[in-house]
């Protein structure tokens, strides 16, 4: 009984992951569920935590071609949305979910949480 519930959960999780992949085609913005304990392991670029309704750190400086990864640490859903037209609003991020974007062009790119627009951050690319 318990085992079959676990199996059902993973089946649903796998379908969800496939849906995310299908929606992300052709775009370099991705949303994925971080494995437990993997927060901070952002791979190629800096990690930004979303916690207590703030982006931490609020300002990040990167070289062109760097991928920035946001991880929601709040139990409330947040999104990441470029204030210009660089990328559209991410999907709602539940606790532990991540959003990544690769900044290719030098400039200053302010972003907000689309759900709580007073939450602001900036990525500066050189
Ligand atoms: Cu928010």
mmCIF file of N, CA and C and ligand atoms in Angstrom:
data_model
loop_
_atom_site.group_PDB
_atom_site.id
_atom_site.type_symbol
_atom_site.label_atom_id
_atom_site.label_comp_id
_atom_site.label_asym_id
_atom_site.label_seq_id
_atom_site.Cartn_x
_atom_site.Cartn_y
_atom_site.Cartn_z
ATOM 1 N N UNK A 1 0.849 -1.204 0.000
ATOM 2 C CA UNK A 1 0.000 0.000 0.000
ATOM 3 C C UNK A 1 0.880 1.249 0.000
ATOM 4 N N UNK A 2 1.726 1.350 1.006
ATOM 5 C CA UNK A 2 2.607 2.529 1.053
ATOM 6 C C UNK A 2 3.529 2.545 -0.166
ATOM 7 N N UNK A 3 4.003 1.366 -0.538
ATOM 8 C CA UNK A 3 4.917 1.305 -1.677
ATOM 9 C C UNK A 3 4.221 1.763 -2.958
ATOM 10 N N UNK A 4 2.967 1.347 -3.140
ATOM 11 C CA UNK A 4 2.284 1.746 -4.372
ATOM 12 C C UNK A 4 2.034 3.255 -4.383
ATOM 13 N N UNK A 5 1.817 3.827 -3.204
ATOM 14 C CA UNK A 5 1.650 5.285 -3.152
ATOM 15 C C UNK A 5 2.935 5.972 -3.595
ATOM 16 N N UNK A 6 4.052 5.450 -3.133
ATOM 17 C CA UNK A 6 5.337 6.032 -3.514
ATOM 18 C C UNK A 6 5.525 5.913 -5.021
ATOM 19 N N UNK A 7 5.174 4.758 -5.564
ATOM 20 C CA UNK A 7 5.306 4.575 -7.014
ATOM 21 C C UNK A 7 4.429 5.572 -7.767
ATOM 22 N N UNK A 8 3.213 5.772 -7.278
ATOM 23 C CA UNK A 8 2.322 6.733 -7.936
ATOM 24 C C UNK A 8 2.923 8.125 -7.911
ATOM 25 N N UNK A 9 3.498 8.457 -6.755
ATOM 26 C CA UNK A 9 4.091 9.794 -6.639
ATOM 27 C C UNK A 9 5.179 9.984 -7.693
ATOM 28 N N UNK A 10 6.062 9.012 -7.822
ATOM 29 C CA UNK A 10 7.167 9.174 -8.761
ATOM 30 C C UNK A 10 6.679 9.201 -10.199
ATOM 31 N N UNK A 11 5.587 8.433 -10.470
ATOM 32 C CA UNK A 11 5.042 8.491 -11.818
ATOM 33 C C UNK A 11 4.555 9.905 -12.121
ATOM 34 N N UNK A 12 3.849 10.516 -11.158
ATOM 35 C CA UNK A 12 3.361 11.886 -11.355
ATOM 36 C C UNK A 12 4.545 12.836 -11.499
ATOM 37 N N UNK A 13 5.565 12.644 -10.663
ATOM 38 C CA UNK A 13 6.738 13.519 -10.725
ATOM 39 C C UNK A 13 7.408 13.420 -12.090
ATOM 40 N N UNK A 14 7.485 12.211 -12.632
ATOM 41 C CA UNK A 14 8.136 12.023 -13.926
ATOM 42 C C UNK A 14 7.341 12.708 -15.032
ATOM 43 N N UNK A 15 6.026 12.596 -14.984
ATOM 44 C CA UNK A 15 5.193 13.257 -15.989
ATOM 45 C C UNK A 15 5.380 14.766 -15.898
ATOM 46 N N UNK A 16 5.432 15.269 -14.673
ATOM 47 C CA UNK A 16 5.640 16.706 -14.494
ATOM 48 C C UNK A 16 6.955 17.162 -15.085
ATOM 49 N N UNK A 17 7.989 16.365 -14.877
ATOM 50 C CA UNK A 17 9.301 16.724 -15.412
ATOM 51 C C UNK A 17 9.266 16.741 -16.936
ATOM 52 N N UNK A 18 8.584 15.771 -17.528
ATOM 53 C CA UNK A 18 8.473 15.738 -18.988
ATOM 54 C C UNK A 18 7.739 16.969 -19.493
ATOM 55 N N UNK A 19 6.681 17.375 -18.778
ATOM 56 C CA UNK A 19 5.914 18.547 -19.197
ATOM 57 C C UNK A 19 6.798 19.781 -19.178
ATOM 58 N N UNK A 20 7.644 19.893 -18.155
ATOM 59 C CA UNK A 20 8.535 21.051 -18.074
ATOM 60 C C UNK A 20 9.480 21.051 -19.271
ATOM 61 N N UNK A 21 10.031 19.912 -19.587
ATOM 62 C CA UNK A 21 10.957 19.816 -20.715
ATOM 63 C C UNK A 21 10.233 20.194 -22.010
ATOM 64 N N UNK A 22 9.010 19.697 -22.164
ATOM 65 C CA UNK A 22 8.261 19.974 -23.389
ATOM 66 C C UNK A 22 7.981 21.459 -23.540
ATOM 67 N N UNK A 23 7.688 22.132 -22.431
ATOM 68 C CA UNK A 23 7.354 23.558 -22.485
ATOM 69 C C UNK A 23 8.598 24.404 -22.714
ATOM 70 N N UNK A 24 9.770 23.871 -22.394
ATOM 71 C CA UNK A 24 10.968 24.686 -22.441
ATOM 72 C C UNK A 24 11.684 24.649 -23.778
ATOM 73 N N UNK A 25 11.123 23.985 -24.747
ATOM 74 C CA UNK A 25 11.813 23.810 -26.010
ATOM 75 C C UNK A 25 12.172 25.120 -26.690
ATOM 76 N N UNK A 26 13.398 25.251 -27.111
ATOM 77 C CA UNK A 26 13.818 26.415 -27.868
ATOM 78 C C UNK A 26 14.090 27.641 -27.031
ATOM 79 N N UNK A 27 13.954 27.529 -25.731
ATOM 80 C CA UNK A 27 14.186 28.679 -24.858
ATOM 81 C C UNK A 27 15.300 28.308 -23.901
ATOM 82 N N UNK A 28 16.091 29.285 -23.493
ATOM 83 C CA UNK A 28 17.145 28.932 -22.545
ATOM 84 C C UNK A 28 16.730 29.202 -21.107
ATOM 85 N N UNK A 29 15.465 29.526 -20.885
ATOM 86 C CA UNK A 29 14.953 29.640 -19.527
ATOM 87 C C UNK A 29 14.331 28.309 -19.129
ATOM 88 N N UNK A 30 14.711 27.807 -17.982
ATOM 89 C CA UNK A 30 14.201 26.508 -17.579
ATOM 90 C C UNK A 30 13.751 26.541 -16.122
ATOM 91 N N UNK A 31 12.755 25.753 -15.834
ATOM 92 C CA UNK A 31 12.304 25.568 -14.462
ATOM 93 C C UNK A 31 12.441 24.090 -14.155
ATOM 94 N N UNK A 32 13.034 23.784 -13.038
ATOM 95 C CA UNK A 32 13.150 22.384 -12.673
ATOM 96 C C UNK A 32 13.090 22.250 -11.169
ATOM 97 N N UNK A 33 12.817 21.055 -10.743
ATOM 98 C CA UNK A 33 12.746 20.795 -9.313
ATOM 99 C C UNK A 33 14.120 20.359 -8.844
ATOM 100 N N UNK A 34 14.673 21.106 -7.895
ATOM 101 C CA UNK A 34 15.992 20.766 -7.396
ATOM 102 C C UNK A 34 15.894 19.549 -6.494
ATOM 103 N N UNK A 35 16.833 18.638 -6.626
ATOM 104 C CA UNK A 35 16.869 17.509 -5.692
ATOM 105 C C UNK A 35 17.054 18.028 -4.262
ATOM 106 N N UNK A 36 16.530 17.305 -3.303
ATOM 107 C CA UNK A 36 16.692 17.726 -1.910
ATOM 108 C C UNK A 36 18.166 17.941 -1.601
ATOM 109 N N UNK A 37 18.450 19.045 -0.957
ATOM 110 C CA UNK A 37 19.816 19.290 -0.519
ATOM 111 C C UNK A 37 20.733 19.811 -1.596
ATOM 112 N N UNK A 38 20.200 20.049 -2.784
ATOM 113 C CA UNK A 38 21.057 20.496 -3.877
ATOM 114 C C UNK A 38 21.098 22.007 -4.014
ATOM 115 N N UNK A 39 20.339 22.722 -3.167
ATOM 116 C CA UNK A 39 20.331 24.178 -3.260
ATOM 117 C C UNK A 39 21.751 24.701 -3.082
ATOM 118 N N UNK A 40 22.129 25.642 -3.903
ATOM 119 C CA UNK A 40 23.472 26.186 -3.833
ATOM 120 C C UNK A 40 24.412 25.520 -4.820
ATOM 121 N N UNK A 41 24.031 24.380 -5.327
ATOM 122 C CA UNK A 41 24.830 23.722 -6.354
ATOM 123 C C UNK A 41 24.304 24.164 -7.708
ATOM 124 N N UNK A 42 24.675 25.368 -8.101
ATOM 125 C CA UNK A 42 24.063 25.988 -9.268
ATOM 126 C C UNK A 42 24.792 25.651 -10.552
ATOM 127 N N UNK A 43 25.827 24.850 -10.488
ATOM 128 C CA UNK A 43 26.528 24.496 -11.705
ATOM 129 C C UNK A 43 27.436 25.610 -12.160
ATOM 130 N N UNK A 44 27.115 26.244 -13.307
ATOM 131 C CA UNK A 44 28.055 27.157 -13.922
ATOM 132 C C UNK A 44 28.011 28.560 -13.358
ATOM 133 N N UNK A 45 26.935 28.943 -12.689
ATOM 134 C CA UNK A 45 26.814 30.338 -12.296
ATOM 135 C C UNK A 45 26.371 30.514 -10.874
ATOM 136 N N UNK A 46 26.181 31.791 -10.499
ATOM 137 C CA UNK A 46 25.802 32.082 -9.118
ATOM 138 C C UNK A 46 24.374 31.635 -8.813
ATOM 139 N N UNK A 47 24.138 31.398 -7.534
ATOM 140 C CA UNK A 47 22.821 31.011 -7.057
ATOM 141 C C UNK A 47 22.196 32.184 -6.315
ATOM 142 N N UNK A 48 20.939 32.422 -6.589
ATOM 143 C CA UNK A 48 20.176 33.440 -5.869
ATOM 144 C C UNK A 48 19.072 32.725 -5.112
ATOM 145 N N UNK A 49 19.023 32.934 -3.810
ATOM 146 C CA UNK A 49 17.947 32.357 -3.002
ATOM 147 C C UNK A 49 16.774 33.325 -2.974
ATOM 148 N N UNK A 50 15.576 32.771 -3.034
ATOM 149 C CA UNK A 50 14.379 33.583 -2.829
ATOM 150 C C UNK A 50 13.864 33.195 -1.457
ATOM 151 N N UNK A 51 14.054 34.083 -0.490
ATOM 152 C CA UNK A 51 13.631 33.731 0.869
ATOM 153 C C UNK A 51 13.132 34.956 1.604
ATOM 154 N N UNK A 52 12.094 34.739 2.388
ATOM 155 C CA UNK A 52 11.455 35.807 3.159
ATOM 156 C C UNK A 52 11.143 37.005 2.265
ATOM 157 N N UNK A 53 10.612 36.696 1.066
ATOM 158 C CA UNK A 53 10.157 37.705 0.120
ATOM 159 C C UNK A 53 11.284 38.637 -0.326
ATOM 160 N N UNK A 54 12.501 38.073 -0.410
ATOM 161 C CA UNK A 54 13.627 38.838 -0.944
ATOM 162 C C UNK A 54 14.452 37.933 -1.850
ATOM 163 N N UNK A 55 15.090 38.562 -2.854
ATOM 164 C CA UNK A 55 16.110 37.874 -3.639
ATOM 165 C C UNK A 55 17.443 38.088 -2.931
ATOM 166 N N UNK A 56 18.142 37.000 -2.624
ATOM 167 C CA UNK A 56 19.394 37.109 -1.876
ATOM 168 C C UNK A 56 20.503 36.348 -2.581
ATOM 169 N N UNK A 57 21.562 37.019 -3.050
ATOM 170 C CA UNK A 57 21.753 38.459 -2.971
ATOM 171 C C UNK A 57 20.892 39.185 -4.007
ATOM 172 N N UNK A 58 20.587 40.435 -3.724
ATOM 173 C CA UNK A 58 19.723 41.206 -4.622
ATOM 174 C C UNK A 58 20.436 41.653 -5.879
ATOM 175 N N UNK A 59 21.763 41.746 -5.811
ATOM 176 C CA UNK A 59 22.533 42.135 -6.991
ATOM 177 C C UNK A 59 23.594 41.074 -7.255
ATOM 178 N N UNK A 60 23.655 40.663 -8.520
ATOM 179 C CA UNK A 60 24.628 39.653 -8.933
ATOM 180 C C UNK A 60 25.371 40.190 -10.147
ATOM 181 N N UNK A 61 26.694 40.024 -10.161
ATOM 182 C CA UNK A 61 27.500 40.453 -11.311
ATOM 183 C C UNK A 61 28.130 39.216 -11.944
ATOM 184 N N UNK A 62 27.927 39.074 -13.246
ATOM 185 C CA UNK A 62 28.411 37.878 -13.933
ATOM 186 C C UNK A 62 29.046 38.264 -15.270
ATOM 187 N N UNK A 63 29.817 37.346 -15.804
ATOM 188 C CA UNK A 63 30.342 37.500 -17.156
ATOM 189 C C UNK A 63 29.291 37.000 -18.150
ATOM 190 N N UNK A 64 29.323 37.552 -19.363
ATOM 191 C CA UNK A 64 28.393 37.104 -20.400
ATOM 192 C C UNK A 64 28.508 35.599 -20.596
ATOM 193 N N UNK A 65 27.376 34.964 -20.776
ATOM 194 C CA UNK A 65 27.353 33.523 -20.966
ATOM 195 C C UNK A 65 27.131 32.744 -19.678
ATOM 196 N N UNK A 66 26.955 33.475 -18.571
ATOM 197 C CA UNK A 66 26.787 32.815 -17.270
ATOM 198 C C UNK A 66 25.310 32.511 -17.005
ATOM 199 N N UNK A 67 25.072 31.331 -16.461
ATOM 200 C CA UNK A 67 23.720 30.941 -16.068
ATOM 201 C C UNK A 67 23.499 31.264 -14.595
ATOM 202 N N UNK A 68 22.450 32.023 -14.329
ATOM 203 C CA UNK A 68 22.063 32.339 -12.951
ATOM 204 C C UNK A 68 20.882 31.432 -12.583
ATOM 205 N N UNK A 69 20.930 30.872 -11.388
ATOM 206 C CA UNK A 69 19.871 29.970 -10.931
ATOM 207 C C UNK A 69 19.249 30.496 -9.640
ATOM 208 N N UNK A 70 17.940 30.631 -9.680
ATOM 209 C CA UNK A 70 17.181 31.058 -8.502
ATOM 210 C C UNK A 70 16.532 29.831 -7.874
ATOM 211 N N UNK A 71 16.540 29.774 -6.558
ATOM 212 C CA UNK A 71 15.865 28.695 -5.838
ATOM 213 C C UNK A 71 14.910 29.295 -4.819
ATOM 214 N N UNK A 72 13.655 28.900 -4.896
ATOM 215 C CA UNK A 72 12.682 29.402 -3.922
ATOM 216 C C UNK A 72 12.830 28.633 -2.612
ATOM 217 N N UNK A 73 13.145 29.361 -1.562
ATOM 218 C CA UNK A 73 13.284 28.747 -0.231
ATOM 219 C C UNK A 73 12.062 29.039 0.641
ATOM 220 N N UNK A 74 11.116 29.813 0.099
ATOM 221 C CA UNK A 74 9.896 30.131 0.860
ATOM 222 C C UNK A 74 8.834 29.061 0.623
ATOM 223 N N UNK A 75 7.917 28.957 1.549
ATOM 224 C CA UNK A 75 6.781 28.048 1.339
ATOM 225 C C UNK A 75 5.740 28.696 0.431
ATOM 226 N N UNK A 76 5.845 30.010 0.246
ATOM 227 C CA UNK A 76 4.969 30.734 -0.671
ATOM 228 C C UNK A 76 5.570 30.675 -2.080
ATOM 229 N N UNK A 77 4.733 30.585 -3.107
ATOM 230 C CA UNK A 77 5.228 30.560 -4.484
ATOM 231 C C UNK A 77 5.764 31.929 -4.898
ATOM 232 N N UNK A 78 6.833 31.931 -5.656
ATOM 233 C CA UNK A 78 7.391 33.142 -6.252
ATOM 234 C C UNK A 78 7.696 32.860 -7.722
ATOM 235 N N UNK A 79 7.936 33.931 -8.472
ATOM 236 C CA UNK A 79 8.389 33.786 -9.853
ATOM 237 C C UNK A 79 9.588 34.698 -10.074
ATOM 238 N N UNK A 80 10.218 34.536 -11.219
ATOM 239 C CA UNK A 80 11.297 35.420 -11.641
ATOM 240 C C UNK A 80 10.880 35.985 -12.993
ATOM 241 N N UNK A 81 10.884 37.317 -13.109
ATOM 242 C CA UNK A 81 10.413 37.949 -14.343
ATOM 243 C C UNK A 81 11.318 39.124 -14.682
ATOM 244 N N UNK A 82 11.925 39.100 -15.856
ATOM 245 C CA UNK A 82 12.746 40.207 -16.305
ATOM 246 C C UNK A 82 11.877 41.445 -16.448
ATOM 247 N N UNK A 83 12.421 42.596 -16.062
ATOM 248 C CA UNK A 83 11.631 43.825 -16.172
ATOM 249 C C UNK A 83 11.601 44.337 -17.608
ATOM 250 N N UNK A 84 12.513 43.867 -18.427
ATOM 251 C CA UNK A 84 12.466 44.212 -19.837
ATOM 252 C C UNK A 84 11.819 43.075 -20.613
ATOM 253 N N UNK A 85 12.408 42.738 -21.742
ATOM 254 C CA UNK A 85 11.834 41.665 -22.561
ATOM 255 C C UNK A 85 12.823 40.523 -22.751
ATOM 256 N N UNK A 86 13.745 40.408 -21.808
ATOM 257 C CA UNK A 86 14.778 39.380 -21.939
ATOM 258 C C UNK A 86 14.177 37.984 -21.807
ATOM 259 N N UNK A 87 13.328 37.801 -20.813
ATOM 260 C CA UNK A 87 12.613 36.527 -20.677
ATOM 261 C C UNK A 87 11.290 36.783 -19.980
ATOM 262 N N UNK A 88 10.277 35.993 -20.277
ATOM 263 C CA UNK A 88 8.976 36.168 -19.649
ATOM 264 C C UNK A 88 8.980 35.614 -18.230
ATOM 265 N N UNK A 89 7.893 35.836 -17.545
ATOM 266 C CA UNK A 89 7.777 35.363 -16.169
ATOM 267 C C UNK A 89 7.940 33.847 -16.112
ATOM 268 N N UNK A 90 8.698 33.396 -15.116
ATOM 269 C CA UNK A 90 8.850 31.943 -14.926
ATOM 270 C C UNK A 90 7.524 31.351 -14.478
ATOM 271 N N UNK A 91 7.460 30.018 -14.515
ATOM 272 C CA UNK A 91 6.347 29.349 -13.853
ATOM 273 C C UNK A 91 6.406 29.653 -12.358
ATOM 274 N N UNK A 92 5.290 29.464 -11.685
ATOM 275 C CA UNK A 92 5.287 29.592 -10.229
ATOM 276 C C UNK A 92 6.280 28.584 -9.655
ATOM 277 N N UNK A 93 7.151 29.075 -8.786
ATOM 278 C CA UNK A 93 8.139 28.202 -8.163
ATOM 279 C C UNK A 93 7.666 27.843 -6.763
ATOM 280 N N UNK A 94 7.416 26.570 -6.546
ATOM 281 C CA UNK A 94 7.106 26.109 -5.192
ATOM 282 C C UNK A 94 8.410 26.003 -4.419
ATOM 283 N N UNK A 95 8.309 25.783 -3.131
ATOM 284 C CA UNK A 95 9.522 25.656 -2.316
ATOM 285 C C UNK A 95 10.421 24.566 -2.886
ATOM 286 N N UNK A 96 11.693 24.909 -3.056
ATOM 287 C CA UNK A 96 12.670 23.952 -3.553
ATOM 288 C C UNK A 96 12.808 23.939 -5.063
ATOM 289 N N UNK A 97 11.911 24.596 -5.774
ATOM 290 C CA UNK A 97 12.016 24.615 -7.237
ATOM 291 C C UNK A 97 12.956 25.725 -7.681
ATOM 292 N N UNK A 98 13.555 25.512 -8.849
ATOM 293 C CA UNK A 98 14.538 26.466 -9.346
ATOM 294 C C UNK A 98 14.145 26.988 -10.721
ATOM 295 N N UNK A 99 14.699 28.156 -11.047
ATOM 296 C CA UNK A 99 14.574 28.746 -12.383
ATOM 297 C C UNK A 99 15.967 29.195 -12.786
ATOM 298 N N UNK A 100 16.336 28.946 -14.036
ATOM 299 C CA UNK A 100 17.662 29.338 -14.512
ATOM 300 C C UNK A 100 17.542 30.144 -15.792
ATOM 301 N N UNK A 101 18.443 31.113 -15.948
ATOM 302 C CA UNK A 101 18.506 31.865 -17.194
ATOM 303 C C UNK A 101 19.967 32.172 -17.493
ATOM 304 N N UNK A 102 20.332 32.051 -18.761
ATOM 305 C CA UNK A 102 21.696 32.338 -19.196
ATOM 306 C C UNK A 102 21.748 33.729 -19.807
ATOM 307 N N UNK A 103 22.523 34.600 -19.196
ATOM 308 C CA UNK A 103 22.667 35.980 -19.655
ATOM 309 C C UNK A 103 23.789 36.051 -20.685
ATOM 310 N N UNK A 104 23.439 36.399 -21.911
ATOM 311 C CA UNK A 104 24.415 36.371 -23.004
ATOM 312 C C UNK A 104 24.993 37.745 -23.345
ATOM 313 N N UNK A 105 24.264 38.819 -23.015
ATOM 314 C CA UNK A 105 24.640 40.146 -23.503
ATOM 315 C C UNK A 105 24.938 41.088 -22.338
ATOM 316 N N UNK A 106 26.089 41.790 -22.391
ATOM 317 C CA UNK A 106 26.408 42.730 -21.307
ATOM 318 C C UNK A 106 25.317 43.779 -21.128
ATOM 319 N N UNK A 107 25.089 44.139 -19.872
ATOM 320 C CA UNK A 107 24.069 45.137 -19.550
ATOM 321 C C UNK A 107 23.620 44.948 -18.118
ATOM 322 N N UNK A 108 22.666 45.779 -17.715
ATOM 323 C CA UNK A 108 22.102 45.682 -16.372
ATOM 324 C C UNK A 108 20.643 45.247 -16.512
ATOM 325 N N UNK A 109 20.308 44.157 -15.861
ATOM 326 C CA UNK A 109 18.994 43.547 -16.065
ATOM 327 C C UNK A 109 18.234 43.418 -14.746
ATOM 328 N N UNK A 110 17.375 44.404 -14.459
ATOM 329 C CA UNK A 110 16.540 44.291 -13.268
ATOM 330 C C UNK A 110 15.432 43.269 -13.487
ATOM 331 N N UNK A 111 15.082 42.593 -12.410
ATOM 332 C CA UNK A 111 13.997 41.619 -12.482
ATOM 333 C C UNK A 111 13.160 41.723 -11.217
ATOM 334 N N UNK A 112 11.989 41.144 -11.269
ATOM 335 C CA UNK A 112 11.058 41.181 -10.141
ATOM 336 C C UNK A 112 10.454 39.791 -9.946
ATOM 337 N N UNK A 113 9.715 39.654 -8.856
ATOM 338 C CA UNK A 113 8.813 38.515 -8.712
ATOM 339 C C UNK A 113 7.477 38.975 -9.275
ATOM 340 N N UNK A 114 6.948 38.248 -10.243
ATOM 341 C CA UNK A 114 5.708 38.660 -10.878
ATOM 342 C C UNK A 114 4.504 38.615 -9.944
ATOM 343 N N UNK A 115 4.611 37.816 -8.887
ATOM 344 C CA UNK A 115 3.511 37.702 -7.927
ATOM 345 C C UNK A 115 3.589 38.829 -6.905
ATOM 346 N N UNK A 116 4.827 39.197 -6.540
ATOM 347 C CA UNK A 116 5.055 40.245 -5.543
ATOM 348 C C UNK A 116 6.022 41.250 -6.182
ATOM 349 N N UNK A 117 5.509 42.181 -6.983
ATOM 350 C CA UNK A 117 6.394 43.027 -7.804
ATOM 351 C C UNK A 117 7.327 43.941 -7.004
ATOM 352 N N UNK A 118 7.065 44.050 -5.694
ATOM 353 C CA UNK A 118 7.998 44.830 -4.864
ATOM 354 C C UNK A 118 9.286 44.055 -4.600
ATOM 355 N N UNK A 119 9.300 42.779 -4.916
ATOM 356 C CA UNK A 119 10.536 41.995 -4.790
ATOM 357 C C UNK A 119 11.383 42.259 -6.026
ATOM 358 N N UNK A 120 12.575 42.844 -5.819
ATOM 359 C CA UNK A 120 13.388 43.247 -6.956
ATOM 360 C C UNK A 120 14.814 42.739 -6.825
ATOM 361 N N UNK A 121 15.417 42.487 -7.960
ATOM 362 C CA UNK A 121 16.831 42.119 -8.002
ATOM 363 C C UNK A 121 17.414 42.600 -9.320
ATOM 364 N N UNK A 122 18.743 42.552 -9.405
ATOM 365 C CA UNK A 122 19.406 42.973 -10.642
ATOM 366 C C UNK A 122 20.552 42.021 -10.960
ATOM 367 N N UNK A 123 20.665 41.684 -12.226
ATOM 368 C CA UNK A 123 21.833 40.951 -12.699
ATOM 369 C C UNK A 123 22.600 41.884 -13.640
ATOM 370 N N UNK A 124 23.861 42.116 -13.324
ATOM 371 C CA UNK A 124 24.717 42.957 -14.168
ATOM 372 C C UNK A 124 25.678 42.038 -14.915
ATOM 373 N N UNK A 125 25.660 42.160 -16.229
ATOM 374 C CA UNK A 125 26.456 41.282 -17.091
ATOM 375 C C UNK A 125 27.542 42.111 -17.758
ATOM 376 N N UNK A 126 28.791 41.642 -17.660
ATOM 377 C CA UNK A 126 29.891 42.368 -18.307
ATOM 378 C C UNK A 126 30.644 41.466 -19.270
HETATM 379 CU CU1 LIG B 1 7.178 36.551 -4.826
#
